Coordinates of C-alpha atoms and ligand atoms in Angstrom, one line a residue:
X373 CA 25.9 7.8 4.7
X374 CA 25.5 8.0 1.0
X375 CA 22.3 8.3 -0.9
X376 CA 23.5 6.4 -3.9
X377 CA 22.7 2.7 -4.4
X378 CA 25.5 0.4 -3.2
X379 CA 25.0 -3.3 -3.5
X380 CA 27.6 -4.1 -0.9
X381 CA 26.2 -6.0 2.0
X382 CA 22.8 -6.2 0.4
X383 CA 20.8 -9.3 1.5
X384 CA 19.5 -11.4 -1.5
X385 CA 18.8 -14.7 0.2
X386 CA 15.7 -16.1 1.9
X387 CA 15.4 -15.6 5.7
X388 CA 14.0 -18.6 7.4
X389 CA 14.0 -19.5 11.1
X390 CA 16.5 -16.7 11.9
X391 CA 19.0 -17.6 9.1
X392 CA 19.8 -16.1 5.7
X393 CA 20.0 -19.0 3.2
X394 CA 19.8 -19.8 -0.5
X395 CA 16.8 -21.2 -2.2
X396 CA 16.7 -25.0 -2.0
X397 CA 17.6 -25.5 -5.7
X398 CA 20.0 -22.5 -5.6
X399 CA 17.9 -20.6 -8.2
X400 CA 17.8 -16.8 -8.4
X401 CA 15.9 -14.2 -10.4
X402 CA 17.1 -10.7 -11.5
X403 CA 16.0 -7.3 -10.1
X404 CA 15.9 -4.5 -12.7
X405 CA 16.3 -0.8 -12.2
X406 CA 13.3 0.6 -14.1
X407 CA 15.1 3.9 -14.9
X408 CA 18.1 2.3 -16.6
X409 CA 17.1 -1.4 -17.3
X410 CA 20.3 -2.4 -15.4
X411 CA 20.2 -5.6 -13.4
X412 CA 21.0 -4.5 -9.9
X413 CA 20.9 -7.8 -8.1
X414 CA 20.0 -11.5 -8.3
X415 CA 17.6 -12.6 -5.5
X416 CA 16.9 -16.1 -4.2
X417 CA 14.0 -17.7 -6.1
X418 CA 12.1 -19.7 -3.5
X419 CA 10.0 -22.7 -4.3
X420 CA 7.6 -25.0 -2.5
X421 CA 10.3 -26.6 -0.4
X422 CA 11.4 -23.2 0.9
X423 CA 7.8 -22.2 1.4
X424 CA 7.3 -25.3 3.5
X425 CA 10.4 -24.6 5.7
X426 CA 9.2 -21.0 6.2
X427 CA 5.7 -21.8 7.3
X428 CA 6.9 -24.7 9.5
X429 CA 9.3 -22.3 11.2
X430 CA 6.5 -19.8 11.8
X431 CA 4.3 -22.5 13.1
X432 CA 6.9 -23.7 15.6
X433 CA 7.7 -20.2 16.8
X434 CA 4.1 -19.2 17.4
X435 CA 3.4 -20.6 20.9
X436 CA 6.4 -19.1 22.5
X437 CA 6.1 -15.8 20.7
X438 CA 2.4 -15.5 21.8
X439 CA 3.7 -15.7 25.4
X440 CA 6.3 -13.0 25.0
X441 CA 5.6 -9.9 27.0
X442 CA 4.0 -6.9 25.3
X443 CA 6.9 -4.8 26.5
X444 CA 9.4 -7.1 24.8
X445 CA 7.5 -6.9 21.5
X446 CA 7.2 -3.1 21.9
X447 CA 10.9 -2.9 22.4
X448 CA 11.7 -4.8 19.3
X449 CA 9.5 -2.5 17.3
X450 CA 11.0 0.6 18.9
X451 CA 14.5 -0.6 18.1
X452 CA 13.5 -1.4 14.5
X453 CA 12.0 2.1 14.2
X454 CA 15.3 3.7 15.3
X455 CA 17.3 1.5 13.0
X456 CA 15.1 2.3 10.0
X457 CA 15.4 6.0 10.7
X458 CA 19.2 5.6 11.1
X459 CA 19.3 3.8 7.7
X460 CA 17.1 6.2 5.9
X461 CA 19.5 7.1 3.1
X462 CA 20.6 3.5 2.5
X463 CA 17.0 2.2 2.4
X464 CA 15.8 5.1 0.2
X465 CA 18.6 4.4 -2.3
X466 CA 17.7 0.7 -2.5
X467 CA 14.1 1.6 -3.0
X468 CA 14.8 4.2 -5.8
X469 CA 17.1 1.7 -7.5
X470 CA 14.6 -1.1 -7.7
X471 CA 11.3 0.8 -7.9
X472 CA 12.1 4.1 -9.6
X473 CA 10.6 6.7 -7.2
X474 CA 12.6 9.9 -6.7
X475 CA 14.9 9.8 -3.7
X476 CA 12.9 12.5 -1.8
X477 CA 9.8 10.4 -2.1
X478 CA 11.7 7.3 -1.1
X479 CA 12.9 9.0 2.1
X480 CA 9.3 10.1 2.8
X481 CA 8.2 6.5 2.5
X482 CA 11.0 5.4 4.9
X483 CA 9.7 8.0 7.4
X484 CA 6.1 6.8 7.0
X485 CA 7.1 3.1 7.3
X486 CA 9.2 3.9 10.4
X487 CA 6.2 5.7 11.9
X488 CA 4.1 2.5 11.5
X489 CA 6.8 0.7 13.6
X490 CA 6.7 3.4 16.3
X491 CA 2.9 3.5 16.3
X492 CA 2.6 -0.3 16.8
X493 CA 5.4 -0.3 19.4
X494 CA 3.1 2.0 21.3
X495 CA 0.0 -0.1 20.6
X496 CA 1.7 -3.4 21.7
X497 CA 1.4 -2.5 25.3
X498 CA -2.2 -1.3 25.1
X499 CA -4.0 -4.5 24.0
X500 CA -7.1 -4.4 26.1
X501 CA -9.9 -6.7 27.0
X502 CA -13.4 -6.3 28.4
X503 CA -15.8 -7.7 30.8
X504 CA -19.6 -7.8 30.6
X505 CA -22.4 -8.6 32.9
X506 CA -24.5 -11.7 31.9
X507 CA -28.2 -11.0 31.4
X508 CA -29.2 -13.7 33.9
X509 CA -26.5 -12.8 36.4
X510 CA -25.2 -16.3 36.5
X511 CA -21.7 -15.9 35.0
X512 CA -19.1 -13.3 34.8
X513 CA -18.1 -12.6 31.1
X514 CA -14.4 -12.2 30.7
X515 CA -13.2 -11.0 27.3
X516 CA -9.5 -11.3 26.3
X517 CA -7.4 -10.9 23.2
X518 CA -5.0 -13.4 21.7
X519 CA -2.8 -13.4 18.6
X520 CA -4.5 -14.9 15.6
X521 CA -1.6 -17.2 14.9
X522 CA 0.9 -17.5 12.0
X523 CA 0.1 -14.9 9.2
X524 CA 0.8 -14.9 5.5
X525 CA 1.8 -11.4 4.4
X526 CA 1.9 -10.5 0.7
X527 CA 2.9 -7.1 -0.5
X528 CA 3.0 -5.1 -3.8
X529 CA 5.9 -3.2 -5.4
X530 CA 4.6 0.4 -5.3
X531 CA 5.6 1.1 -1.6
X532 CA 8.3 -1.6 -1.0
X533 CA 9.0 -0.5 2.6
X534 CA 5.7 0.9 3.9
X535 CA 3.5 -2.0 2.7
X536 CA 5.7 -4.5 4.6
X537 CA 6.0 -2.3 7.7
X538 CA 2.2 -1.8 7.8
X539 CA 1.7 -5.6 8.1
X540 CA 4.8 -6.7 10.0
X541 CA 4.4 -4.1 12.8
X542 CA 0.9 -4.9 13.9
X543 CA 1.6 -8.7 13.6
X544 CA 4.6 -8.3 15.9
X545 CA 2.7 -6.1 18.3
X546 CA -0.1 -8.7 18.5
X547 CA 2.3 -11.6 19.0
X548 CA 1.8 -13.3 15.6
X549 CA 4.5 -15.1 13.6
X550 CA 4.8 -14.5 9.9
X551 CA 5.7 -15.7 6.5
X552 CA 6.3 -12.8 4.1
X553 CA 6.4 -12.7 0.4
X554 CA 7.4 -9.3 -1.0
X555 CA 6.7 -8.3 -4.6
X556 CA 9.1 -9.9 -7.1
X557 CA 9.8 -6.5 -8.7
X558 CA 11.1 -4.9 -5.5
X559 CA 12.4 -7.6 -3.1
X560 CA 15.6 -5.7 -2.0
X561 CA 14.0 -3.1 0.3
X562 CA 11.9 -5.8 2.1
X563 CA 15.1 -8.0 2.6
X564 CA 16.8 -4.9 4.1
X565 CA 13.9 -4.3 6.4
X566 CA 14.0 -7.9 7.5
X567 CA 17.7 -7.6 8.4
X568 CA 16.7 -4.6 10.5
X569 CA 14.2 -6.7 12.5
X570 CA 16.9 -9.3 13.0
X571 CA 19.2 -6.7 14.3
X572 CA 16.4 -5.3 16.5
X573 CA 16.3 -8.7 18.3
X574 CA 13.2 -10.4 16.8
X575 CA 13.4 -14.0 17.8
X576 CA 14.1 -16.7 15.2
X577 CA 11.1 -18.0 13.3
X578 CA 8.9 -15.0 14.0
X579 CA 9.4 -13.4 10.6
X580 CA 10.3 -15.6 7.7
X581 CA 10.8 -14.2 4.1
X582 CA 10.6 -16.1 0.8
X583 CA 11.3 -14.1 -2.3
X584 CA 10.2 -15.9 -5.5
X585 CA 9.4 -15.5 -9.2
X586 CA 6.4 -17.8 -8.6
X587 CA 4.1 -16.1 -6.2
X588 CA 1.3 -18.6 -6.7
X589 CA 3.6 -21.6 -5.8
X590 CA 4.9 -20.1 -2.5
X591 CA 1.8 -18.3 -1.3
X592 CA -0.4 -21.1 -2.5
X593 CA 1.6 -23.5 -0.4
X594 CA 1.2 -21.3 2.7
X595 CA -2.5 -20.8 2.1
X596 CA -3.2 -24.6 2.0
X597 CA -0.7 -25.5 4.7
X598 CA -3.2 -25.5 7.5
X599 CA -0.6 -23.8 9.7
X600 CA -1.3 -20.2 8.7
X601 CA -4.4 -18.7 10.4
X602 CA -4.5 -15.4 8.6
X603 CA -3.7 -13.7 5.3
X604 CA -2.9 -10.0 4.9
X605 CA -2.6 -8.9 1.3
X606 CA -2.1 -5.6 -0.5
X607 CA -2.3 -5.7 -4.3
X608 CA -4.8 -6.1 -7.1
X609 CA -8.4 -7.0 -6.6
X610 CA -7.9 -9.9 -9.0
X611 CA -5.2 -11.6 -6.8
X612 CA -7.1 -10.6 -3.6
X613 CA -10.0 -12.7 -4.8
X614 CA -7.8 -15.7 -5.5
X615 CA -6.4 -15.4 -2.0
X616 CA -9.9 -15.1 -0.5
X617 CA -11.0 -18.3 -2.3
X618 CA -7.9 -20.0 -0.9
X619 CA -8.6 -18.6 2.6
X620 CA -12.1 -20.0 2.5
X621 CA -10.6 -23.6 2.3
X622 CA -9.1 -23.2 5.8
X623 CA -11.4 -20.5 7.1
X624 CA -8.5 -18.0 7.5
X625 CA -8.9 -14.5 8.8
X626 CA -8.4 -12.1 5.8
X627 CA -7.3 -8.5 5.5
X628 CA -7.3 -7.2 1.9
X629 CA -6.1 -3.8 0.7
X630 CA -7.1 -4.0 -3.0
X631 CA -7.5 -1.6 -5.9
X632 CA -9.1 1.8 -6.0
X633 CA -10.7 4.2 -8.5
X634 CA -10.6 7.4 -6.4
X635 CA -12.8 10.3 -7.5
X636 CA -11.3 13.8 -7.0
X637 CA -14.2 16.2 -6.8
X638 CA -13.9 20.0 -7.1
X639 CA -17.1 21.7 -6.2
X640 CA -18.1 25.2 -7.6
X641 CA -17.1 26.9 -4.4
X642 CA -13.7 25.2 -4.0
X643 CA -10.5 27.2 -3.3
X644 CA -8.9 26.4 -6.7
X645 CA -5.3 26.9 -5.4
X646 CA -6.0 24.4 -2.6
X647 CA -7.6 22.0 -5.1
X648 CA -4.6 22.2 -7.5
X649 CA -2.2 21.5 -4.6
X650 CA -4.3 18.6 -3.5
X651 CA -4.5 17.3 -7.1
X652 CA -0.7 17.3 -7.4
X653 CA -0.4 15.2 -4.3
X654 CA -3.3 12.9 -5.0
X655 CA -2.3 12.3 -8.6
X656 CA 1.5 12.6 -8.7
X657 CA 2.7 11.0 -5.5
X658 CA 4.6 7.8 -6.5
X659 CA 4.2 8.6 -10.2
X660 CA 0.5 7.9 -9.8
X661 CA 1.3 4.3 -8.9
X662 CA -0.8 4.2 -5.7
X663 CA -4.1 2.6 -4.9
X664 CA -5.0 6.0 -3.3
X665 CA -4.1 7.9 -6.5
X666 CA -6.9 10.2 -7.8
X667 CA -8.2 8.3 -10.9
X668 CA -11.1 10.4 -12.0
X669 CA -11.2 14.2 -11.7
X670 CA -14.8 15.6 -11.6
X671 CA -14.7 19.4 -11.7
X672 CA -17.7 21.7 -11.7
X673 CA -18.3 23.2 -15.1
X674 CA -18.0 26.8 -13.7
X675 CA -14.4 26.2 -12.5
X676 CA -13.2 23.6 -14.8
X677 CA -11.2 26.0 -17.1
X678 CA -9.4 27.7 -14.2
X679 CA -8.6 24.4 -12.4
X680 CA -7.5 22.6 -15.6
X681 CA -5.3 25.4 -16.7
X682 CA -3.5 25.8 -13.4
X683 CA -3.2 22.0 -12.8
X684 CA -1.8 21.4 -16.3
X685 CA 0.7 24.2 -15.8
X686 CA 2.0 22.7 -12.6
X687 CA 2.1 19.2 -14.2
X688 CA 4.0 20.5 -17.2
X689 CA 6.7 21.9 -14.9
X690 CA 7.6 18.5 -13.4
X691 CA 11.0 17.2 -14.1
X692 CA 10.9 13.6 -15.4
X693 CA 14.0 11.4 -14.9
X694 CA 16.0 8.9 -13.0
X695 CA 14.8 9.2 -9.4
X696 CA 18.4 8.9 -8.1
X697 CA 19.3 12.2 -9.7
X698 CA 18.9 15.6 -7.9
X699 CA 15.9 17.6 -9.2
X700 CA 13.8 14.7 -10.4
X701 CA 10.1 15.0 -9.6
X702 CA 8.8 12.0 -11.5
X703 CA 10.6 8.7 -12.0
X704 CA 9.9 5.9 -14.4
X705 CA 6.9 3.5 -14.2
X706 CA 7.8 0.1 -12.8
X707 CA 7.7 -2.0 -16.0
X708 CA 6.8 -2.1 -19.7
X709 CA 3.4 -3.6 -18.9
X710 CA 2.5 -0.5 -16.8
X711 CA 3.8 1.8 -19.5
X712 CA 1.8 0.1 -22.2
X713 CA -1.3 0.3 -20.1
X714 CA -1.0 4.0 -19.5
X715 CA -0.3 4.7 -23.2
X716 CA -3.4 2.6 -24.2
X717 CA -5.6 4.4 -21.7
X718 CA -4.6 7.8 -23.0
X719 CA -5.1 6.9 -26.7
X720 CA -8.5 5.3 -25.9
X721 CA -9.6 8.5 -24.1
X722 CA -8.4 10.7 -27.0
X723 CA -10.1 8.5 -29.5
X724 CA -13.3 8.9 -27.6
X725 CA -13.1 12.7 -27.5
X726 CA -10.7 13.8 -24.7
X727 CA -8.3 16.6 -25.2
X728 CA -4.6 16.6 -24.1
X729 CA -3.7 19.7 -22.2
X730 CA -0.1 18.6 -21.4
X731 CA 2.0 15.5 -21.9
X732 CA 0.5 12.5 -23.8
X733 CA 3.8 11.0 -24.9
X734 CA 6.8 9.0 -23.7
X735 CA 10.3 10.5 -23.7
X736 CA 13.2 8.7 -25.4
X737 CA 14.3 5.6 -23.6
X738 CA 15.9 3.8 -21.8
X739 CA 13.6 3.6 -18.8
X740 CA 9.8 3.1 -18.5
X741 CA 9.1 6.8 -18.5
X742 CA 5.8 8.5 -19.3
X743 CA 5.4 12.3 -19.5
X744 CA 3.0 13.6 -16.9
X745 CA -0.3 14.2 -18.6
X746 CA -3.5 16.1 -18.1
X747 CA -6.6 15.4 -20.3
X748 CA -9.9 17.2 -20.2
X749 CA -13.4 16.4 -21.5
X750 CA -12.7 12.7 -20.7
X751 CA -16.0 11.0 -21.6
X752 CA -17.7 8.6 -19.1
X753 CA -17.1 5.6 -21.5
X754 CA -13.3 6.1 -21.6
X755 CA -11.5 3.0 -20.3
X756 CA -9.6 5.2 -17.7
X757 CA -12.9 5.8 -15.9
X758 CA -13.2 2.1 -14.9
X759 CA -9.5 1.1 -14.8
X760 CA -6.8 2.0 -12.3
X761 CA -4.5 4.2 -14.4
X762 CA -1.4 3.6 -12.1
X763 CA 0.6 6.3 -13.9
X764 CA 1.1 10.1 -14.1
X765 CA -2.1 10.7 -16.1
X766 CA -5.0 12.8 -14.9
X767 CA -8.3 12.8 -16.8
X768 CA -10.8 15.6 -16.1
X769 CA -14.6 15.4 -16.6
X770 CA -17.1 18.2 -16.0
X771 CA -20.2 17.9 -13.9
X772 CA -23.2 20.2 -13.3
X773 CA -24.9 19.2 -10.1
X774 CA -23.9 17.7 -6.7
X775 CA -26.3 14.8 -7.1
X776 CA -24.9 14.0 -10.5
X777 CA -21.3 13.9 -9.3
X778 CA -22.1 11.8 -6.3
X779 CA -23.8 9.3 -8.5
X780 CA -20.8 9.3 -10.9
X781 CA -18.3 9.0 -8.1
X782 CA -20.0 6.0 -6.5
X783 CA -20.6 4.3 -9.9
X784 CA -17.7 1.9 -9.4
X785 CA -17.1 -1.5 -7.8
X786 CA -14.2 0.1 -5.9
X787 CA -14.4 2.2 -2.7
X788 CA -11.0 3.0 -1.3
X789 CA -10.8 6.8 -1.1
X790 CA -12.5 10.0 -2.3
X791 CA -11.2 13.5 -2.4
X792 CA -13.5 16.5 -2.1
X793 CA -12.7 20.2 -2.4
X794 CA -15.2 22.8 -1.1
X795 CA -15.3 25.8 1.2
X796 CA -18.7 24.8 2.5
X797 CA -18.9 22.8 5.7
X798 CA -22.3 21.6 4.9
X799 CA -21.3 20.3 1.5
X800 CA -18.1 18.8 2.9
X801 CA -20.0 16.8 5.4
X802 CA -22.6 15.7 2.9
X803 CA -19.9 14.3 0.6
X804 CA -18.0 12.8 3.4
X805 CA -21.2 10.9 4.4
X806 CA -22.4 10.0 0.9
X807 CA -19.2 8.8 -0.8
X808 CA -19.0 5.0 -0.8
X809 CA -15.4 4.8 0.3
X810 CA -13.3 3.8 3.4
X811 CA -11.4 7.1 3.5
X812 CA -12.2 10.7 2.5
X813 CA -9.7 13.6 1.9
X814 CA -11.5 16.9 2.6
X815 CA -9.5 19.7 1.0
X816 CA -6.5 17.5 1.1
X817 CA -4.9 15.1 -1.4
X818 CA -3.1 12.9 1.2
X819 CA -4.9 10.6 3.6
X820 CA -2.1 8.1 4.8
X821 CA -1.2 8.4 8.4
X822 CA 0.0 5.7 10.9
X823 CA -2.7 6.9 13.4
X824 CA -5.5 6.6 10.8
X825 CA -7.4 3.4 9.9
X826 CA -6.4 2.8 6.2
X827 CA -8.7 0.7 4.1
X828 CA -11.6 0.5 1.7
X829 CA -15.1 -0.7 1.2
X830 CA -16.8 -2.6 -1.7
X831 CA -14.1 -4.4 -3.8
X832 CA -11.3 -2.2 -2.4
X833 CA -10.9 -4.6 0.5
X834 CA -11.6 -5.9 3.9
X835 CA -10.2 -4.6 7.2
X836 CA -8.0 -1.6 8.2
X837 CA -4.3 -1.0 8.5
X838 CA -3.0 1.4 11.1
X839 CA -4.9 3.5 13.7
X840 CA -6.3 2.2 17.0
X841 CA -8.1 -0.7 15.2
X842 CA -5.1 -1.8 13.1
X843 CA -3.9 -4.3 15.7
X844 CA -7.4 -5.9 15.9
X845 CA -6.8 -7.5 12.5
X846 CA -4.1 -9.7 14.1
X847 CA -6.0 -10.5 17.3
X848 CA -8.8 -13.0 18.2
X849 CA -11.4 -12.3 20.8
X850 CA -11.8 -15.0 23.5
X851 CA -14.6 -15.1 26.0
X852 CA -14.5 -17.0 29.2
X853 CA -17.6 -17.7 31.3
X854 CA -16.7 -17.5 34.9
X855 CA -19.1 -19.0 37.4
X856 CA -20.1 -16.8 40.2
Ligands
ADP272 P1 0.2 -5.5 -8.9 O1 -0.7 -5.4 -10.1 O2 0.2 -4.3 -8.1 O3 1.6 -6.0 -9.2 P2 -0.6 -8.0 -7.9 O4 -1.8 -8.3 -7.2 O5 -0.3 -8.7 -9.1 O6 -0.5 -6.4 -7.9 O7 0.7 -8.3 -6.9 C1 0.7 -8.0 -5.5 C2 1.4 -9.2 -4.8 O8 0.7 -10.4 -5.0 C3 2.8 -9.4 -5.3 O9 3.6 -9.8 -4.2 C4 2.6 -10.6 -6.3 O10 3.8 -11.4 -6.4 C5 1.5 -11.4 -5.5 N1 0.8 -12.3 -6.3 C6 0.5 -12.3 -7.7 N2 -0.2 -13.3 -8.0 C7 -0.4 -14.1 -6.9 C8 -1.0 -15.4 -6.7 N3 -1.7 -16.0 -7.7 N4 -1.0 -15.8 -5.4 C9 -0.4 -15.1 -4.5 N5 0.2 -14.0 -4.6 C10 0.2 -13.4 -5.8

């Protein structure tokens, strides 16, 4: 199987009630390769009529799907896992073509997404319940779990396969039907994933997909339909708040994976080699286009020189280029808007006193490329301290005391993840406890794992994806009082 992008056999239609079909008006929108600006496909542009057909199909399929056996649902997920693995090269090539990440990273994402399918195939048959003793001894208390009902799934462009897999897998395991709207910048990977679920034997109507250039029309229709019982969203805090307001109208269950502003803290006693390795992963994975990306580097003044020098050297050695080419470490950003944002954040920091150690420019086009950059002495009032950079730019700020760095790290409305590097167990545990985040990386720059509950606190979101509790987001608790 080849690793190069081949549009043959690519699905570009909507998938509703088990059938691939064009948008009602026949409209399409283009998908661009961010490394070359080539238009690689035209995808169906769904509108409210298509949205209505999709949510109605999900509504119709719900009752029967809820009654399917856990083993049958587990088997669909297991088959899908195997198909995703067997199609690794093809899926990775699609992802690199529409999103830009280097092929090796795209393959890593395929493996991670596949693991979510395998994890939830194992969880589908372990949905438990409980029983309790009533305080007055009058009733038995029987506690059971049921699927929430039809779910609205909305995903971003930065992890086109994994973000969909992380939502679809627990929904299938729990017995929920779905309407799914992938990001308009990267619809092709999601459509390929949906075709895999069809091949894996998912019944008609369980998973319906509408691609669109008008997210608010399609998703807005679903949110107000009265059919959907839950929304699971990954994306910006701004859009998350819009969906939460819409969810309030029908009192829908809501899971939100929103933005981050991750601190990366290097204490005075840290192993600097480990910290640099961790920084490379926490900053450079996915070109920095991740909500878990280290956004603010706080390094103790006594080690800042050594850390910055080694980190900048490693960053300057990275090969920037088309992700489809051998040897590329860093691909393009997703679009012009992202590139402009990164450029503005760097010039703002420099104007306020930061120094560029490496990078700080954009290579000759085409493609939305930005040279991997390390800045030091980034002042606290620089815009990049309060904005998700979403690019290959690391800004370093010195600190002197642990109390000071904890205060700085927590001084943000976000709370997704924090990274801490220290050789002291006592300090590690203190930071793990005191950082206001949903996830902590202790001496590691990577926290994602199918067995781990992924999610944030504060304005970084609600709920968790993955882990033992991941399936609970898609289950309701029912209590039956049984007379004795
Ligand atoms: P990003 O900045 O990462 O693109 P967004 O929050 O804008 O994040 O997008 C994440 C997902 O939310 C995408 O699928 C996008 O189409 C969708 N989206 C954007 N605006 C809305 C909206 N008003 N209603 C519903 N979905 C939206």
